[in-house]
Amino acid sequence: MPITKDQKIKTLAVIGAGEGGMPILERARALNYVHTLVFGMADSMARHLADEFVELDIHDIDRIVEACRERNVDGVMASSEATTEITAIVANRLGLPGNDVSRGFAARNKYVMRTRLIGLKTVMQPNFILFKEGDDYDYPVVVKAVDSCGKRGIKLAYGKEDMPDALAYARQYSSSGQVLIEEYIAGGSEYSVECLAGNGLHEVIQITDKENNGPPYFIETAHHQPAVLTPAMRAKVEEAACDIMKVLGINYGMAHMELKIVDGNIYFIEVGARGGGGHISDLLVPNSTDFDYYKAAIDCCLGLYEHKDVHHVANTGIYFHCHKNECLKPLFDQAKTANWCISCQANTDEFPKVTNSLDRTNAGHIAYRSDHKITLDDI
């Protein structure tokens, strides 16, 4: 893409250079108006994609801010869930586009999220409370690490006898040790909403149907785009998602929001101020739409974003190579030679049981692009 005479090179600081940074940096490399300044550790897997790499602890905010000032950085972008709050603080200190930190960052702590959304009329929430020794609950309840991601530290407690194990599991993944207790909303269907914010705009790019292995861990086993929703329900989801972003101060960049619809009611689960994992953002959205999601997110963080219509161009989806999908073995076997397959990374013949998204990712997947949802009927 040639640079116009009115366009100058913009320096984008990317916080973190792990796996989540790879699609950001790969896209930025193809944008010849973007120079990337990347902060991370010496063994960061995406460091080779940086235009300039600074070996620095990503939690050392003062030194990151100093380095950004020295280089007249134009924007700051998070590479993962772990760097979203740091990125917002850095952007705020530099006076650059970033998510709101004026009342405390609200897009990582699940208790803070829920507290901020009390009273929002476009979405419902389960009852929730922080765990306190001696309290009793109306079981079953969902026990959550207060600031984890990737379904780590989340487990259903069917009764009081399950609480010690559920609490111990949640605390493994809670940076503060705090644990959130939520009412269990049974039934319905789960969705994620792939969002974007920038220059005063809050937009929904795609909605994803999600399958999971149910309680006690609720690990996602498949994603499909676009979600099968009536036009009226899709409009309600889009309105709710934009309201949630505004209330939580997600004003720049990507957001990955999880919702549940039960009997026509939309329940908020959680949100991250970053792209969706499980190859939602880097594989499914680019194949189901004509929208350049990562370029748009980069432009948002540089203050350059302008609205572009999103058009659905295909059905896409991903099946993870896990125990719940063992019945899909014929589909996995066919994927290697199927014209619908866009990614095949099934690591073993055995379909392992998984308890978090890292286990699921390590087990592999198949992904498709077609004019319909790929199922066993396509064998």
XYZ file of C-alpha atoms in Angstrom:
379
model
C 0.000 0.000 0.000
C 1.664 3.279 -1.046
C 1.890 6.149 1.414
C -0.064 9.210 0.360
C 1.569 12.611 0.346
C -0.414 13.572 3.473
C 0.506 10.402 5.352
C 3.572 10.021 7.547
C 5.066 6.995 9.235
C 3.315 6.326 12.554
C 5.059 4.579 15.430
C 2.931 1.988 17.178
C 4.112 0.664 20.526
C 3.008 -2.942 21.078
C 3.133 -4.180 24.658
C 4.200 -7.821 24.698
C 5.562 -10.029 21.918
C 4.063 -13.410 22.708
C 1.833 -15.512 20.485
C -0.999 -12.953 20.680
C 1.270 -10.311 19.207
C 2.019 -12.245 16.038
C -1.081 -11.365 13.971
C -0.783 -7.720 15.046
C 2.852 -7.458 14.027
C 2.405 -9.449 10.825
C -0.376 -7.085 9.742
C 1.569 -3.992 10.787
C 4.532 -5.127 8.689
C 2.379 -4.952 5.564
C 1.221 -1.416 6.401
C 4.023 0.803 5.224
C 2.753 3.740 7.263
C 3.349 1.840 10.543
C 6.635 1.379 12.414
C 6.365 -1.009 15.377
C 8.159 -0.531 18.686
C 7.703 -3.755 20.644
C 8.355 -4.420 24.327
C 8.966 -7.926 25.648
C 11.446 -10.440 26.982
C 14.418 -11.912 25.118
C 12.627 -15.175 24.362
C 9.384 -13.564 23.101
C 8.234 -15.563 20.067
C 7.094 -12.540 18.023
C 10.146 -10.326 18.580
C 11.494 -11.066 15.083
C 8.428 -9.335 13.605
C 9.151 -6.026 15.336
C 10.691 -3.090 13.497
C 12.345 -2.198 16.793
C 12.408 -4.526 19.788
C 13.102 -3.347 23.339
C 13.887 -6.047 25.869
C 11.972 -4.864 28.900
C 9.662 -6.298 31.524
C 6.150 -5.478 30.309
C 5.160 -4.584 33.879
C 7.803 -1.840 34.072
C 5.376 0.900 33.086
C 7.677 3.826 33.924
C 10.437 2.616 31.593
C 7.966 1.759 28.830
C 6.513 5.277 29.036
C 10.007 6.774 28.971
C 10.987 4.720 25.902
C 7.776 5.711 24.132
C 8.345 9.395 24.843
C 11.903 9.200 23.528
C 10.594 7.816 20.231
C 7.518 10.055 19.894
C 5.158 7.104 19.774
C 1.789 7.763 18.075
C -0.227 4.883 19.550
C -0.109 1.967 21.980
C -1.613 -1.485 21.466
C -2.022 -4.529 23.714
C -0.880 -7.904 22.414
C -2.776 -10.080 24.901
C -5.182 -10.113 27.822
C -2.271 -9.764 30.249
C -1.162 -6.472 28.682
C -4.542 -4.728 28.273
C -4.443 -2.820 31.553
C -0.764 -1.912 31.171
C -1.463 -0.626 27.659
C -4.339 1.540 28.857
C -2.175 3.068 31.596
C 0.714 3.749 29.201
C -1.591 5.372 26.643
C -3.170 7.509 29.351
C 0.198 8.741 30.617
C 1.277 9.600 27.077
C -1.991 11.355 26.230
C -2.597 8.916 23.375
C -5.740 7.016 22.311
C -6.492 4.360 24.904
C -9.077 2.699 27.096
C -10.375 4.536 30.140
C -8.459 4.234 33.410
C -9.963 7.286 35.135
C -12.031 5.139 37.544
C -9.771 2.108 37.414
C -9.411 -0.252 34.471
C -12.674 -2.191 34.027
C -11.910 -4.599 31.183
C -9.987 -7.309 33.055
C -11.376 -7.700 36.589
C -14.623 -9.668 36.321
C -16.031 -8.273 39.570
C -15.355 -4.677 38.493
C -16.986 -5.371 35.111
C -20.138 -6.682 36.708
C -20.287 -3.843 39.219
C -19.978 -1.198 36.486
C -22.766 -2.799 34.434
C -25.355 -2.763 37.207
C -28.369 -0.871 35.907
C -27.549 -1.256 32.205
C -30.914 -1.989 30.609
C -29.791 -3.700 27.400
C -28.195 -6.709 29.125
C -28.875 -8.922 32.148
C -26.420 -10.378 34.655
C -26.417 -13.316 37.061
C -26.300 -12.542 40.771
C -22.665 -12.244 41.862
C -20.511 -11.665 44.935
C -16.867 -11.947 45.931
C -16.169 -15.087 47.932
C -15.910 -14.634 51.698
C -15.192 -17.390 54.219
C -18.318 -18.393 56.097
C -20.785 -17.292 53.409
C -23.277 -19.795 52.062
C -24.676 -19.859 48.541
C -27.655 -21.066 46.576
C -26.027 -23.905 44.623
C -25.012 -24.612 41.923
C -22.694 -21.622 41.515
C -19.929 -20.722 39.066
C -16.609 -20.130 40.839
C -14.208 -17.833 38.948
C -10.734 -16.427 39.334
C -11.452 -12.720 39.355
C -8.970 -11.752 36.627
C -8.115 -14.835 34.585
C -8.798 -15.500 30.903
C -9.071 -18.458 28.551
C -11.507 -20.223 30.901
C -8.676 -20.779 33.374
C -9.790 -20.827 37.001
C -13.493 -21.328 36.227
C -15.445 -24.269 37.633
C -19.030 -25.090 38.554
C -19.672 -26.093 42.161
C -22.797 -28.243 42.313
C -22.918 -28.092 46.108
C -21.036 -27.051 49.234
C -18.883 -30.189 49.064
C -17.465 -29.010 45.705
C -16.360 -25.593 46.955
C -12.890 -26.467 48.338
C -11.730 -27.880 44.986
C -13.397 -25.092 42.968
C -11.885 -22.387 45.197
C -8.416 -23.920 45.054
C -8.634 -24.123 41.256
C -9.807 -20.497 40.945
C -7.102 -19.176 43.251
C -4.396 -20.758 41.074
C -5.290 -18.254 38.352
C -6.283 -15.192 40.394
C -3.461 -12.653 40.668
C -5.010 -11.149 43.808
C -6.389 -14.366 45.270
C -9.926 -12.994 44.954
C -12.638 -15.343 43.727
C -15.960 -14.398 42.157
C -19.096 -16.429 42.891
C -21.865 -16.234 40.280
C -25.347 -17.599 39.930
C -25.401 -20.399 37.355
C -27.621 -19.499 34.400
C -28.530 -22.846 32.837
C -29.660 -23.462 29.273
C -29.523 -21.088 26.347
C -26.699 -20.595 23.856
C -23.339 -18.869 24.144
C -21.913 -16.324 21.728
C -18.913 -14.079 21.447
C -19.088 -10.628 19.934
C -16.024 -9.374 18.067
C -15.960 -5.613 18.537
C -13.970 -2.527 17.629
C -13.754 0.965 19.098
C -12.033 4.106 17.917
C -12.512 7.833 17.329
C -15.807 7.827 19.227
C -17.191 4.786 17.389
C -18.226 1.475 18.982
C -18.931 -1.230 16.424
C -19.699 -4.939 16.163
C -17.680 -6.706 13.470
C -18.900 -10.286 13.838
C -20.883 -12.551 16.185
C -19.683 -16.098 16.851
C -21.699 -19.182 17.796
C -19.824 -21.046 20.542
C -20.004 -24.683 21.578
C -18.558 -25.864 24.890
C -18.161 -29.082 26.851
C -20.532 -27.934 29.581
C -19.983 -28.009 33.325
C -17.858 -28.075 35.315
C -15.222 -26.277 33.138
C -17.231 -24.859 30.180
C -14.310 -25.125 27.734
C -15.165 -24.000 24.210
C -14.918 -26.862 21.742
C -16.027 -25.136 18.512
C -16.697 -21.680 17.054
C -18.852 -20.843 14.035
C -19.404 -17.580 12.122
C -21.713 -15.905 11.496
C -23.910 -16.757 14.477
C -27.403 -17.936 13.611
C -29.577 -15.137 15.010
C -32.738 -13.430 13.850
C -32.200 -9.871 12.579
C -34.058 -8.576 15.651
C -31.882 -10.537 18.096
C -28.709 -9.578 16.262
C -29.691 -5.920 16.590
C -30.273 -6.419 20.337
C -26.873 -8.071 20.733
C -25.147 -5.268 18.829
C -26.865 -2.614 20.941
C -25.949 -4.408 24.169
C -22.319 -4.910 23.095
C -21.845 -1.241 22.232
C -23.462 -0.162 25.512
C -21.160 -2.495 27.460
C -18.032 -1.120 25.761
C -19.080 2.448 26.519
C -19.845 1.755 30.188
C -16.571 -0.124 30.700
C -14.499 2.532 28.921
C -13.358 0.345 26.033
C -12.804 3.181 23.593
C -9.914 2.035 21.382
C -8.988 -1.206 19.681
C -10.482 -4.683 19.711
C -12.839 -6.157 22.268
C -13.904 -9.784 22.613
C -17.181 -10.088 24.509
C -18.917 -13.240 25.732
C -22.690 -13.323 26.082
C -25.369 -15.928 26.703
C -28.908 -15.797 25.347
C -31.563 -17.619 27.391
C -35.247 -17.397 26.463
C -34.597 -14.223 24.477
C -32.718 -12.534 27.329
C -29.085 -11.463 26.818
C -26.747 -12.179 29.754
C -23.280 -10.642 30.011
C -20.502 -13.131 30.813
C -17.267 -11.145 30.422
C -15.162 -9.077 28.041
C -11.514 -8.650 27.141
C -10.052 -5.521 25.574
C -8.278 -7.562 22.885
C -9.059 -9.868 19.985
C -10.795 -13.185 20.521
C -8.621 -16.241 21.112
C -9.152 -19.692 19.697
C -8.341 -18.289 16.223
C -11.516 -16.199 16.188
C -9.812 -12.905 15.359
C -6.891 -14.063 13.246
C -8.550 -16.847 11.236
C -12.348 -16.821 11.377
C -13.162 -13.109 11.113
C -10.867 -12.519 8.081
C -12.467 -15.500 6.328
C -16.121 -14.833 7.188
C -16.051 -11.094 6.386
C -14.397 -8.649 4.008
C -13.256 -6.577 6.991
C -9.543 -6.081 7.720
C -9.881 -6.506 11.488
C -6.237 -6.115 12.520
C -5.602 -3.130 10.264
C -8.708 -1.471 11.704
C -7.542 -2.165 15.260
C -4.108 -0.707 14.513
C -5.736 2.370 12.994
C -7.946 2.737 16.090
C -4.911 2.794 18.375
C -3.230 5.374 16.120
C -6.343 7.570 16.056
C -6.831 6.948 12.323
C -9.926 4.742 12.255
C -12.892 5.566 10.042
C -16.054 3.452 9.811
C -16.178 0.767 7.123
C -19.158 -1.453 6.428
C -18.737 -5.152 7.175
C -20.047 -7.729 4.696
C -20.414 -11.454 5.398
C -18.676 -13.392 2.620
C -18.570 -16.981 3.927
C -19.313 -19.361 6.770
C -16.251 -20.184 8.841
C -15.647 -22.287 11.892
C -13.190 -24.243 13.957
C -13.449 -27.604 15.729
C -10.907 -28.310 18.458
C -9.326 -31.739 18.724
C -10.754 -32.511 22.171
C -12.767 -35.291 23.805
C -16.186 -33.757 23.171
C -15.440 -33.742 19.428
C -14.351 -37.382 19.227
C -17.591 -38.094 17.351
C -16.234 -35.823 14.597
C -13.223 -38.060 13.875
C -14.388 -38.695 10.268
C -14.427 -34.922 9.738
C -10.905 -34.579 11.163
C -9.736 -37.452 8.941
C -11.200 -35.849 5.819
C -10.017 -32.315 6.597
C -6.480 -32.813 5.263
C -7.775 -33.183 1.716
C -11.092 -31.291 1.902
C -11.508 -28.145 -0.183
C -13.284 -26.467 2.741
C -10.339 -26.855 5.148
C -8.291 -23.701 5.763
C -6.270 -24.999 8.741
C -5.556 -28.504 9.975
C -3.485 -28.914 13.136
C -4.778 -32.055 14.816
C -1.789 -33.263 16.814
C -2.750 -36.837 17.783
C -5.347 -39.465 17.005
C -6.478 -39.417 20.620
C -9.061 -36.744 21.501
C -7.902 -35.509 24.934
C -10.022 -34.124 27.739
C -9.354 -30.413 28.308
C -9.907 -28.124 31.307
C -8.674 -24.796 29.887
C -8.004 -23.080 26.570
C -4.262 -23.820 26.633
C -4.946 -27.568 26.789
C -7.424 -27.122 23.955
C -4.992 -25.148 21.784
C -2.233 -27.697 22.306
C -4.590 -30.489 21.211
C -5.006 -28.955 17.738
C -7.958 -28.144 15.482
C -9.476 -28.107 12.028
C -10.972 -24.943 10.540
C -13.257 -24.456 7.568
C -14.468 -21.857 5.081
C -17.554 -22.667 3.025
C -20.972 -21.451 1.934
C -22.489 -23.329 4.915
C -21.592 -24.671 8.355
C -19.435 -27.785 7.926
C -20.717 -30.831 9.870
C -20.600 -34.620 9.618
C -23.190 -34.299 6.849
C -20.315 -33.091 4.626
C -18.497 -36.428 4.811
